[in-house]
Each structure stands twice: as C-alpha cells, then as structure tokens.
Coordinates of C-alpha atoms (C1' of nucleotides) in Angstrom, one line a residue:
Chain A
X1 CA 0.0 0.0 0.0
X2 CA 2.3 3.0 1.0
X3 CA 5.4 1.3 -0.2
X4 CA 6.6 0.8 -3.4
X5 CA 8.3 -2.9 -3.8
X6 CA 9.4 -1.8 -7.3
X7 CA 10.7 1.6 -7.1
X8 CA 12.7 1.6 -10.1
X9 CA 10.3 0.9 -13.0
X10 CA 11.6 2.1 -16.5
X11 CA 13.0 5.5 -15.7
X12 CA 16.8 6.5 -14.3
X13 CA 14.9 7.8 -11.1
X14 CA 16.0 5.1 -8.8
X15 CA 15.8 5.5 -4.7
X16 CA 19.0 5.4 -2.5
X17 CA 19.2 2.5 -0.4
X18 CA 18.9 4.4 2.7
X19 CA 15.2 5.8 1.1
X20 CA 14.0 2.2 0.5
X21 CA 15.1 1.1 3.7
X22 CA 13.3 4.1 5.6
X23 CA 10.0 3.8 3.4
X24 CA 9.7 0.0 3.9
X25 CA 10.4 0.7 7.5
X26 CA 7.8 3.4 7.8
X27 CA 5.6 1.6 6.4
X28 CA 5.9 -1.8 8.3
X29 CA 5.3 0.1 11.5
X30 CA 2.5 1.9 10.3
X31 CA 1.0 -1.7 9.6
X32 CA 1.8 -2.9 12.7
X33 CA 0.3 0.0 14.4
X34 CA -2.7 -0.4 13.0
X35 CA -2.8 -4.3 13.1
X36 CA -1.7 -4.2 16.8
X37 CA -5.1 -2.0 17.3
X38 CA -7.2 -4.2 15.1
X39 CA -6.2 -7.6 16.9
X40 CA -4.0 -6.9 19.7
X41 CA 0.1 -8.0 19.7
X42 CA -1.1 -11.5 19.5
X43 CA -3.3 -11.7 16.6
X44 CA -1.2 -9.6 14.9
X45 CA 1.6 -11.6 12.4
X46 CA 4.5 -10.9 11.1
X47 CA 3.0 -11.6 7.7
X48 CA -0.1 -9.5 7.5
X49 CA 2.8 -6.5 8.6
X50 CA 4.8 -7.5 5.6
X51 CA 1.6 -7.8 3.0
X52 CA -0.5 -4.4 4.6
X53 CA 2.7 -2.3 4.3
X54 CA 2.8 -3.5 0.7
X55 CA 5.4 -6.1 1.2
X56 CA 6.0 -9.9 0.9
X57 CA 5.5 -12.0 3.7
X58 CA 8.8 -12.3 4.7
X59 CA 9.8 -8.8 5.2
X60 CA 8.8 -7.8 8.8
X61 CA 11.0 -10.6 10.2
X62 CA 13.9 -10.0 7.6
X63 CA 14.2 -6.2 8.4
X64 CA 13.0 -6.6 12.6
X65 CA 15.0 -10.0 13.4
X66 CA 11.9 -11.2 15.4
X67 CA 8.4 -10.4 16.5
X68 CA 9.7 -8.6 19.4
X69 CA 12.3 -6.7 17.4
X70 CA 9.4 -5.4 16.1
X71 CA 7.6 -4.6 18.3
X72 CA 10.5 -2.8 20.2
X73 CA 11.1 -0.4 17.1
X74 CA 7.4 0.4 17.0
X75 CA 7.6 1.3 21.3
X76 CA 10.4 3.6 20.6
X77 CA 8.7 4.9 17.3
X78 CA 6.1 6.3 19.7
X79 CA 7.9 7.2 22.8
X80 CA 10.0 9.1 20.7
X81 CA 7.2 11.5 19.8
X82 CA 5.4 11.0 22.8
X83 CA 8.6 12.6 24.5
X84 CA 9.4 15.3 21.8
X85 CA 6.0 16.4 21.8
X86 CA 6.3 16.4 26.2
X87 CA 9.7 18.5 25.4
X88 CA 7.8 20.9 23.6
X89 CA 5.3 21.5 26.4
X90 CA 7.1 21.8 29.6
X91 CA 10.1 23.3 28.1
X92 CA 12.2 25.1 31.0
X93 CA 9.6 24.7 33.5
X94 CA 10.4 23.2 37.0
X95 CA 8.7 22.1 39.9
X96 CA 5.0 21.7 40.6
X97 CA 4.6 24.1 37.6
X98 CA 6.7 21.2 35.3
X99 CA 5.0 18.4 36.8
X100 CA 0.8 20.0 35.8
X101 CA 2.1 21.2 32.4
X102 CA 3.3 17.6 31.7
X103 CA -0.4 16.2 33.3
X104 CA -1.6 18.5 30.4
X105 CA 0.8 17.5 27.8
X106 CA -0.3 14.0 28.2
X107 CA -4.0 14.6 28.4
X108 CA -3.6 16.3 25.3
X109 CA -1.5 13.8 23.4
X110 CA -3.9 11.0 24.4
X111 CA -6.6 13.3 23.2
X112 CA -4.5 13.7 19.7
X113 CA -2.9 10.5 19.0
X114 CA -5.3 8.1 20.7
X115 CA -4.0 5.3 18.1
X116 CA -0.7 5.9 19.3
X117 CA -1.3 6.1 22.8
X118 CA -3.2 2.8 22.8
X119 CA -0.8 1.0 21.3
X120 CA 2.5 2.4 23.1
X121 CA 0.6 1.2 26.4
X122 CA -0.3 -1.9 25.0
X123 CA 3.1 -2.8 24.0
X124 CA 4.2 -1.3 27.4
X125 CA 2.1 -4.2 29.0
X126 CA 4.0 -6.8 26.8
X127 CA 7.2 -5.7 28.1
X128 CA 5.9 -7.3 31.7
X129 CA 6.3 -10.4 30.4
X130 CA 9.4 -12.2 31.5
X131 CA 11.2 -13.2 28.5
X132 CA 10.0 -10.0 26.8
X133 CA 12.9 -9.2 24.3
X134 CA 12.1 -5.5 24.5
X135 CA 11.6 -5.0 28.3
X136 CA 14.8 -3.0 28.9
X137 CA 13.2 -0.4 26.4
X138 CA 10.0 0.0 28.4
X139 CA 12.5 0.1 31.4
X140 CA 15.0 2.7 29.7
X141 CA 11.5 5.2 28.9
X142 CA 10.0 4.7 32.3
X143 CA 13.6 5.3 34.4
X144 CA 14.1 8.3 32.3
X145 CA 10.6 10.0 32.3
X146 CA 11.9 8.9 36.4
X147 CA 14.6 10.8 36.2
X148 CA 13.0 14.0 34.6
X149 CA 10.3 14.2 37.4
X150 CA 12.9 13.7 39.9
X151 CA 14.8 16.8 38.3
X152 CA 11.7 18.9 38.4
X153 CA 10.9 18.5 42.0
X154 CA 14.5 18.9 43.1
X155 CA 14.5 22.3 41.1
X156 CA 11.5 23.2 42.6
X157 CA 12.9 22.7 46.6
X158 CA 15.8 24.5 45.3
X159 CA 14.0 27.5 44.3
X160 CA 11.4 27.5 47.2
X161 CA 8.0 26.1 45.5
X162 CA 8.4 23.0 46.7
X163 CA 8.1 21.8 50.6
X164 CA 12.0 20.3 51.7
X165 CA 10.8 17.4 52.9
X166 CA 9.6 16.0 49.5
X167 CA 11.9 12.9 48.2
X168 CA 12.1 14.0 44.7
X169 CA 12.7 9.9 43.7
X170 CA 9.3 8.9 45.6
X171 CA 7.3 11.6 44.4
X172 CA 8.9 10.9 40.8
X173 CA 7.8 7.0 41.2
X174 CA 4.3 8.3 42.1
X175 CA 3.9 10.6 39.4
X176 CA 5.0 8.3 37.0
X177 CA 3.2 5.4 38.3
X178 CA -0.3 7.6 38.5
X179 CA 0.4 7.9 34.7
X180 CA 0.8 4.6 34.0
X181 CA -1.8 3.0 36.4
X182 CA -4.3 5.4 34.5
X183 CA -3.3 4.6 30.7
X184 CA -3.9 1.0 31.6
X185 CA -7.6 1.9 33.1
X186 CA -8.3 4.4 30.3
X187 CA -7.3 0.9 27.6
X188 CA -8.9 -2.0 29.3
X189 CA -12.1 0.6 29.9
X190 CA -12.4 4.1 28.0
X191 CA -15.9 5.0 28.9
X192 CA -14.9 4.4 32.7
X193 CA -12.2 6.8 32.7
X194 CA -12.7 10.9 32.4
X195 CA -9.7 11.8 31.8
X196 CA -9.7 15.9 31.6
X197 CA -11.3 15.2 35.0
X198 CA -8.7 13.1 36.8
X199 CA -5.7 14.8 35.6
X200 CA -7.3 18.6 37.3
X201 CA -7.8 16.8 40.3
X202 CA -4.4 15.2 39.8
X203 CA -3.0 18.7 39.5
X204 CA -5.1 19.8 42.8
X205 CA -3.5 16.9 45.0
X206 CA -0.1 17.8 43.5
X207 CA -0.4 21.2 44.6
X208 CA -1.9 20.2 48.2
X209 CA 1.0 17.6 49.2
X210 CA 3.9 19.4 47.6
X211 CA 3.2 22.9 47.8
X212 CA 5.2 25.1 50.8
Chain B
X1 CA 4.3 -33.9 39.7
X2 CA 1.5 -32.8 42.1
X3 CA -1.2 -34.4 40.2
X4 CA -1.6 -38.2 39.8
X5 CA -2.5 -38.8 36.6
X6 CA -3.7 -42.2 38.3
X7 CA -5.3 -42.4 41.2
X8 CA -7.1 -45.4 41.3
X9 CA -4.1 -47.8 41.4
X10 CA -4.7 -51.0 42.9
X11 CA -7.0 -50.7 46.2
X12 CA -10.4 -49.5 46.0
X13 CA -9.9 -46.1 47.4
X14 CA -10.8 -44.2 44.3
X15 CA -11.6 -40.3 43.8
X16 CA -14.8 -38.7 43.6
X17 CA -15.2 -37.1 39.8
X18 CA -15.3 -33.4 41.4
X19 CA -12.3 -34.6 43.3
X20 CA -10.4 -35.3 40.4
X21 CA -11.5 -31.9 38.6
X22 CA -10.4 -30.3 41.4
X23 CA -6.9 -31.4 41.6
X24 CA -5.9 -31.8 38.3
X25 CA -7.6 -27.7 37.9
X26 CA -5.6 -26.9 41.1
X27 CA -1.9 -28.8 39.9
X28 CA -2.6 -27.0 36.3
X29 CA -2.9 -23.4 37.5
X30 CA -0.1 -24.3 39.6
X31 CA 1.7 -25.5 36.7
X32 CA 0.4 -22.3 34.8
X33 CA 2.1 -20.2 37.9
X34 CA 5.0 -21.4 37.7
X35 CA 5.6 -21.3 33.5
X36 CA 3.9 -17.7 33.3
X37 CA 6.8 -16.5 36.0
X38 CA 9.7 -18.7 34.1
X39 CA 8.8 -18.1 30.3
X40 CA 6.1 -15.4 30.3
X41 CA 2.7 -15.7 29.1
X42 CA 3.8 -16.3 25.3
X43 CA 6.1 -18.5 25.8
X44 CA 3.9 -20.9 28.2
X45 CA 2.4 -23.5 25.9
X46 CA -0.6 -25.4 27.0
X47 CA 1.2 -29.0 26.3
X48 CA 4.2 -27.7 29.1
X49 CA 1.0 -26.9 31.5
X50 CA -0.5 -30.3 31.0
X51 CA 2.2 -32.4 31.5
X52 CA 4.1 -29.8 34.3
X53 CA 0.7 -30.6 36.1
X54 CA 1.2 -34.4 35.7
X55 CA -1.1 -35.0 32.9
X56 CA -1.5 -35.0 29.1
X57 CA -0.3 -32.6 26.8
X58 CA -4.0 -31.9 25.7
X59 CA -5.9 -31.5 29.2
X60 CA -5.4 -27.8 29.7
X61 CA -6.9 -27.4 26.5
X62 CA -9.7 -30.0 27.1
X63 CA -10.6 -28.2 30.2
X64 CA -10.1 -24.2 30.2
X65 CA -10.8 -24.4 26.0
X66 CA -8.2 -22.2 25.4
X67 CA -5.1 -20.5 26.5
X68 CA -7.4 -17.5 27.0
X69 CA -9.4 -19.3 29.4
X70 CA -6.6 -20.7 31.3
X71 CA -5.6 -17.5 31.7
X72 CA -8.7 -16.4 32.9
X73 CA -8.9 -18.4 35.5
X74 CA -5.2 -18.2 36.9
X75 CA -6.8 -14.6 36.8
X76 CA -9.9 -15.2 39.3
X77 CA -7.8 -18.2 41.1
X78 CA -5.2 -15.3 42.1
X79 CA -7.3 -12.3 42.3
X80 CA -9.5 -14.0 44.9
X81 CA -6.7 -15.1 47.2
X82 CA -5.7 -11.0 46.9
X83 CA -9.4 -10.1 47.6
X84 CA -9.6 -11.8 50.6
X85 CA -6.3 -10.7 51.7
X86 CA -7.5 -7.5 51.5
X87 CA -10.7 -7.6 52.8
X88 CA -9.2 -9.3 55.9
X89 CA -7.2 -6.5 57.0
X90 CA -9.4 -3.7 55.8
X91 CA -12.3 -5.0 57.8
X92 CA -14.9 -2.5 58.8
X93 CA -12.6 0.6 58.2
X94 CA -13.5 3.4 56.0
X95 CA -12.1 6.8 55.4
X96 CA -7.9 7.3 54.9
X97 CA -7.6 4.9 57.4
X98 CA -9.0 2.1 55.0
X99 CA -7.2 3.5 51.9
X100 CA -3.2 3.2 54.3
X101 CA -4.6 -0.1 55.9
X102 CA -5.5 -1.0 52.2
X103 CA -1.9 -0.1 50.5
X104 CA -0.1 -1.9 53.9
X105 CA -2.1 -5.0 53.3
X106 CA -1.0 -4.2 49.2
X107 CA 2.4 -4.2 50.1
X108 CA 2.3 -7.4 52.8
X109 CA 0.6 -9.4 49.5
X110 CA 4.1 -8.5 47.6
X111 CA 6.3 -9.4 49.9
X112 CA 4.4 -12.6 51.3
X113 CA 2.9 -14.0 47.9
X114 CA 5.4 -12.1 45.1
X115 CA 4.9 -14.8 42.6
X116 CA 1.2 -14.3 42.6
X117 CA 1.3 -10.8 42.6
X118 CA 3.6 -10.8 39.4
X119 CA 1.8 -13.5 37.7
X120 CA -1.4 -11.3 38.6
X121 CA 0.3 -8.1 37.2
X122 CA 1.9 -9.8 34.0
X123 CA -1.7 -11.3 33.5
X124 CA -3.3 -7.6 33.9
X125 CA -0.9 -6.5 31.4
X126 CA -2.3 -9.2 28.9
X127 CA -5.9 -8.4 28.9
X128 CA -4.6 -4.9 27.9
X129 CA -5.0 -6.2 24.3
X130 CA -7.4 -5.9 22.2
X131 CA -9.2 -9.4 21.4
X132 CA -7.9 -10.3 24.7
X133 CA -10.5 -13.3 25.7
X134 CA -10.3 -12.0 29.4
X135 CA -10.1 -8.2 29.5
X136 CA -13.6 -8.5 31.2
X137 CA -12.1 -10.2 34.1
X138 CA -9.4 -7.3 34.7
X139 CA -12.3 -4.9 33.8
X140 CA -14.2 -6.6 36.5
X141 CA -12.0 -6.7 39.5
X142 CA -10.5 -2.9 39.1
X143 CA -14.2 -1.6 39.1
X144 CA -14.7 -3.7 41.5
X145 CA -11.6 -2.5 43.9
X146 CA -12.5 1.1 43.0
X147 CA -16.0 1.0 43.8
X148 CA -14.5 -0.2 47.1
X149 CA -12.2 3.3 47.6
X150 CA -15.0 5.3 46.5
X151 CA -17.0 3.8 49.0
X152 CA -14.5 4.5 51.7
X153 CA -14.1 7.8 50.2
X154 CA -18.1 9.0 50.7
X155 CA -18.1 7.2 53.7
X156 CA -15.2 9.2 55.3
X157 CA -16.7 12.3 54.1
X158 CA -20.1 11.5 55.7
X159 CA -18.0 11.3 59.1
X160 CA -16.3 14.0 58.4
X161 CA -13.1 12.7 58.5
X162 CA -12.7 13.1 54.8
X163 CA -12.8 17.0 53.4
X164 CA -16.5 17.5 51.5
X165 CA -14.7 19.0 48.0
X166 CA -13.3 15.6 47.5
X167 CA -14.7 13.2 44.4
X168 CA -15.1 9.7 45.8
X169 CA -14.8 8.4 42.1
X170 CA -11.8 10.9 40.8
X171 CA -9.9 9.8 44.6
X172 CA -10.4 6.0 43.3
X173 CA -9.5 6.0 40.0
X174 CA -6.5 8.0 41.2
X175 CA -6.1 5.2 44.2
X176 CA -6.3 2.6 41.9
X177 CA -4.1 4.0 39.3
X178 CA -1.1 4.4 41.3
X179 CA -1.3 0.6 42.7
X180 CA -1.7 -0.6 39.5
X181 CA 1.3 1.5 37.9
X182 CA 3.3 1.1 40.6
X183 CA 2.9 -2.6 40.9
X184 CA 3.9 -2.4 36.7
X185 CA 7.1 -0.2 37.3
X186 CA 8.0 -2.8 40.5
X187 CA 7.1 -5.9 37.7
X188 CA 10.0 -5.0 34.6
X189 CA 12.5 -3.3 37.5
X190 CA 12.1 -4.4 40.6
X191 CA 14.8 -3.1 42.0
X192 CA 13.7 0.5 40.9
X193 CA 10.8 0.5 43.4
X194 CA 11.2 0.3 47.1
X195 CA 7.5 -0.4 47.7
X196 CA 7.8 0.3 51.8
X197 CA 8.9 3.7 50.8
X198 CA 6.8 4.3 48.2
X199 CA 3.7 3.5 50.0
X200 CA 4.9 5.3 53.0
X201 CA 5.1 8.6 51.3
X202 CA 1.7 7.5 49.3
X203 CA -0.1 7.4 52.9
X204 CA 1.1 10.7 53.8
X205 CA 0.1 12.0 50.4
X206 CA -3.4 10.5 51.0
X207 CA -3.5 12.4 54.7
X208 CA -2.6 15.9 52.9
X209 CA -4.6 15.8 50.2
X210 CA -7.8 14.5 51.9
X211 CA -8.0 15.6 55.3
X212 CA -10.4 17.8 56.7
Chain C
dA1 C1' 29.3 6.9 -19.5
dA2 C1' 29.5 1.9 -19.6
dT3 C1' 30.3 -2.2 -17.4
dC4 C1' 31.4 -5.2 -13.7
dA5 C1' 32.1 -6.8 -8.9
dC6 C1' 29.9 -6.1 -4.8
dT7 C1' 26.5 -4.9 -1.3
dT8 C1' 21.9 -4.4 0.4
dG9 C1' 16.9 -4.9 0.0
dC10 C1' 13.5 -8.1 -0.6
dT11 C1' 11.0 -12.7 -1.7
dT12 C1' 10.1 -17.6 -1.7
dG13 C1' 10.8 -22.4 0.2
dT14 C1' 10.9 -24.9 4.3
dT15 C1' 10.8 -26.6 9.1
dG16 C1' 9.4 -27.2 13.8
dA17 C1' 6.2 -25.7 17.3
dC18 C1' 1.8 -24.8 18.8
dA19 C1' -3.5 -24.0 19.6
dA20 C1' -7.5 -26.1 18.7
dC21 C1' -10.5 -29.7 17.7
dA22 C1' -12.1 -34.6 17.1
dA23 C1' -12.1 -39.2 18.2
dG24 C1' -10.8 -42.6 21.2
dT25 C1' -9.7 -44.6 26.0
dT26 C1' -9.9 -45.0 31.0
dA27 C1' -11.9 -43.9 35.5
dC28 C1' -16.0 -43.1 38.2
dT29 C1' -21.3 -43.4 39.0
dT30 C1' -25.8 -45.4 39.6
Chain D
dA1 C1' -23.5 -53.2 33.3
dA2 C1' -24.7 -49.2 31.1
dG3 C1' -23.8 -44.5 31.2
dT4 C1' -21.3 -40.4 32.1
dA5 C1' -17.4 -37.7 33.0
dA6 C1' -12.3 -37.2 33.1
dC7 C1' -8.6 -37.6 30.4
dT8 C1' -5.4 -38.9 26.2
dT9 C1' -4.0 -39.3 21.5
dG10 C1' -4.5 -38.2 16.4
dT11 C1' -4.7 -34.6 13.3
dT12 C1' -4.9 -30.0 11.0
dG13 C1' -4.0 -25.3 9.9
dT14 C1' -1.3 -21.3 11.3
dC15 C1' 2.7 -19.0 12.4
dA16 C1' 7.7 -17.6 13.6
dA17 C1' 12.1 -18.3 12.2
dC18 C1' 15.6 -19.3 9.1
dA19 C1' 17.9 -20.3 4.7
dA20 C1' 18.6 -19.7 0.0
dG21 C1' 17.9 -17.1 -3.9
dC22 C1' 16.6 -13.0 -6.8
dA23 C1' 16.5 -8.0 -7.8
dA24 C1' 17.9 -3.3 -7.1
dG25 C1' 21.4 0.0 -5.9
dT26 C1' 26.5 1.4 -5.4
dG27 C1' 30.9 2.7 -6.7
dA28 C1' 35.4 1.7 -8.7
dT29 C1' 37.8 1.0 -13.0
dT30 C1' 38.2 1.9 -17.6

DNA sequence: AATCACTTGCTTGTTGACAACAAGTTACTT
DNA sequence: AAGTAACTTGTTGTCAACAAGCAAGTGATT
C-alpha cells in the first residue's frame, strides 16, 4: 500500500538504499500500528505486517530479526514523539509548575494520537512479560521520564515552590506510576475513565502535598 | 508432579469425579504459575502446563478451551486469594484509614505471595489487548476495587473525616491507578521501586490531600 | 558513460512448534 | 452393566524463524 516494492520501473529515477530502507520501514510500523489496534500483539503476524505495508510475507521478520524486534522499534517509534512532543510542552519549567504542564501534555496527546497512545501502552504491557525481548526499552522510557520528574521536584525545593521534605525519587515513582496505572484503566475501559477530570484533580492533589 | 494422573491404582480407594476436577484444575494453574513467571505468558504453551501438572499434553486445552481461558482463570484463582487478603485487613474501616490499611495490606501481599502478585500483574498486562478473551475479568475486579475506595471515600466524608470537595470516584481511579502503575514499574525493575517507601510517602500524600 | 564486482533490500521455500478440535480410552457413577 | 465424565491421543492449519535465492542499488575502473 504506501510502499513501493518496485521503485525503479523504466525511468533512471532510482531511490538510495537508505530511502528504500526508511519507506519500507515506515511503512511496516504503520501496519503494525494499525494491526496491533485491530487484533492486539497476539493476533497480529508478522506476515499481515509485511503484506499491509505493501510487502511480501517475509519482510517484517527479515528487516526486525523477530516479533519482538518489532515490536520494540514500534515502542520507541512512539515514545520518541510522545517525548518530543512532552519536550515541547514543559520546556524550562520546573517544579509543581513542570510536573501539571506535563499532566496536560499528556492529556492532550492521548486526546491527539489516541491510536498511538493505545498502542505504546499496549506494548508497554507486553514488556511485563518475563522473557520480553524489549523490556529493557519500556524500562529505559519509564527510568528516564523517572529521572526528569525527579529533576523537576528537586529544582522546585531548590527555588522554594516546593516543601524540603519531598523525596524527589518517591514523588517521581508516584507521578509516573499515577500515569501509567491510568493509561492501563483508560485501555482496558475508555468509557470508565474521564480523563480531563482526573488529571485537574491530579494537578489539585499535586499542589496540596507538595506545595510550601 | 502434584497431580496423579492415576489415582485409582490398585485398592479400592478411588476419587470422587469433582475430586479429580479439582486437583488436576488446582496442579494445572499451579503448573500455569509457575511457567507464566519462568517463560512469560507467550512462551507458556498449553502441552508444558499439561504435562508440568502431571497430565496430558492436551488437558489444559480440554478443560479451560483455550489459553485464554486458562488464563482467565489463573486470573480469578489469584485475584481472589488477593481479595480476601485484603478484605481481611481492611475490615470494617472506612475513610484514609481504610485506603493506608489497604496499600499496607497491598504491600504485605508483595512481599508474602510475590509470585502471585507478578503473575497477577503480568496477567493484567495481557488483557490490555485488544481481542484479549479476558479483558472482562481485569475490567471486572478494578471496578470492583475502586468501587471499594469510593466507598471509603463517601463514607469518610459522611463522618467528616474526609474533606467534602473531594470526588469519591476521581480519589479512586486516582487510588487505583497508582497501585496498578506502581505494581507495573516494580514488575519489569524491581529493583527501581522500594515499595515500603513508596507506600509510605503515598499514605502521607493521601492524609494531605484529603483531610479535613 | 559503460560495465562489472559487490552490497543491500527483498522474496520464496521450508521446518518445527503450537493451539484447537475430534475421536478414542480410562476412570468413576448409579 | 450401562452410562457419564475425566482424560489422552491423532490430526490439521497457522505461524515464527531461518535459509537460499533474486532484484535493485553502489561505486570503482576503464
């Protein structure tokens, strides 16, 4: 569908390798995306990745090594503009100020990119699985969106906003945990969840327990 | 190994027909425990269940229907040893109180019964996808656990011990959230959680935010 | 600028493993 | 002893993984 298996048809106009390489690739994530949606990471085969991206069968497994190599180059695919897109929101901001921007940010990519959101938690999930060949990347994401948290409140005692007694890393698990823990209730149930809603009061309870 | 295939050897001491169902159920979810925890839920076959639990290669199959109903009911089978756990040491309370008594008794499950609680997390994680044959069951017992909190919520604000702004539902969802996502960042990195801490600085969190 | 050796992208052939189901066998029940 | 329920074995279709081959792109030499 999107990629061309025969580029070069009678013309000179040929593609680099590196262009082949990045439209295939593109487009066998894209596939897997939307196959990953349609029947979950189980239902989903390497095959019908291959064939929806315009490809032979074989493709998805040459190019990704595996099903999980797969699937880990579609988790970072996402993550990478989930976390661009959190860059762009939060920008220089510290403390409590940081932390409810980035309640928003995510609010509003779920809102945005609710295909990719769905599917970055559901792969998220897979990684719990022992075994799971991609379960350092889910690790990697989740210890450094850690990390950035921790920052942020340790900014924020620094310049006052923030109550001394806080333990940046525990409040950091917390946050990021909240986040998590309500992605996976928002997938299994959508209707149960109001999002906007939780994230305000969220942002309220934030402000209660860490604020001077 | 636990199950004997058969029990009727020589004497005439023979099993009652529920008797049999029982064990051979009990040694396969066992068996289903202890694969999920060593090889993950995709790489636990229904054949290794069978014959781990003393039998044939083909009785898990024969009896749950498929590895989605297995799955199921390691699901329940664990979910109502955590239930009760719970329930016991919550008692009659209501209020905070309940909610810390709840996340002690959370953490006491962990450290007393870890293999449950990861095969019970890893199994969450699993009905996260779509087509997943038992997403009802996870759908199930988290409304379930936070129809409890919101319950303890109203009730605390009918006593007054709880401040009247508070939303019983947005408090639970948020309660229940941070178990789950915790529990999930605690699953792929154990070592990255200190759960005593964690739920330590959660309680206090819970006192701040919600007290009159 | 034409061609030739080489590399990389991609496809097709094949194998072993597995879930699911059907048909058969053994153990209990009345 | 006939019937029913627990359990096993035979079989099929699907899939991941790998191997071998084909096609497209690259770049050095002339």
């Amino acid at each position: 569908m999107a990629g061309n298996a025969l580029p070069a048809n009678g013309n000179g106009s040929a593609l680099t390798q590196a262009a082949r390489t990045a439209i295939s690739d593109k487009a066998m994530v894209d596939a897997a995306i939307d196959l990953i949606l349609e029947r979950g990471t189980d239902g989903t085969t390497l095959q019908a990745i291959g064939e929806k991206a315009g490809y032979s069968r074989g493709l998805a497994t040459y190019r990704f090594g595996s099903k999980a190599g797969l699937f880990d180059a579609v988790c970072k695919s996402i993550s990478r503009r989930w976390l661009s897109y959190l860059n762009s929101g939060v920008g220089n901001q510290v403390g409590i100020d940081a932390m409810c921007v980035a309640l928003d940010a995510f609010f509003q990519f779920i809102s945005d990119f609710p295909r990719d959101a769905r599917v970055l938690q559901i792969l998220y999930c897979g990684a719990a699985s022992p075994q799971s060949e991609y379960r350092q990347t889910s690790i990697n994401i989740h210890q450094r969106q850690r990390d950035d948290v921790a920052k942020w409140v340790r900014a924020g005692i620094r310049e006052g906003s923030i109550r001394g007694d806080a333990n940046p890393d525990s409040v950091a698990a917390q946050y990021i945990a909240y986040i998590s823990g309500m992605t996976y209730l928002w997938l299994i149930n959508p209707e149960s969840i109001d999002f906007r809603k939780a994230n305000e009061d969220m942002k309220l309870h934030i402000r209660r327990s860490l604020q001077k």
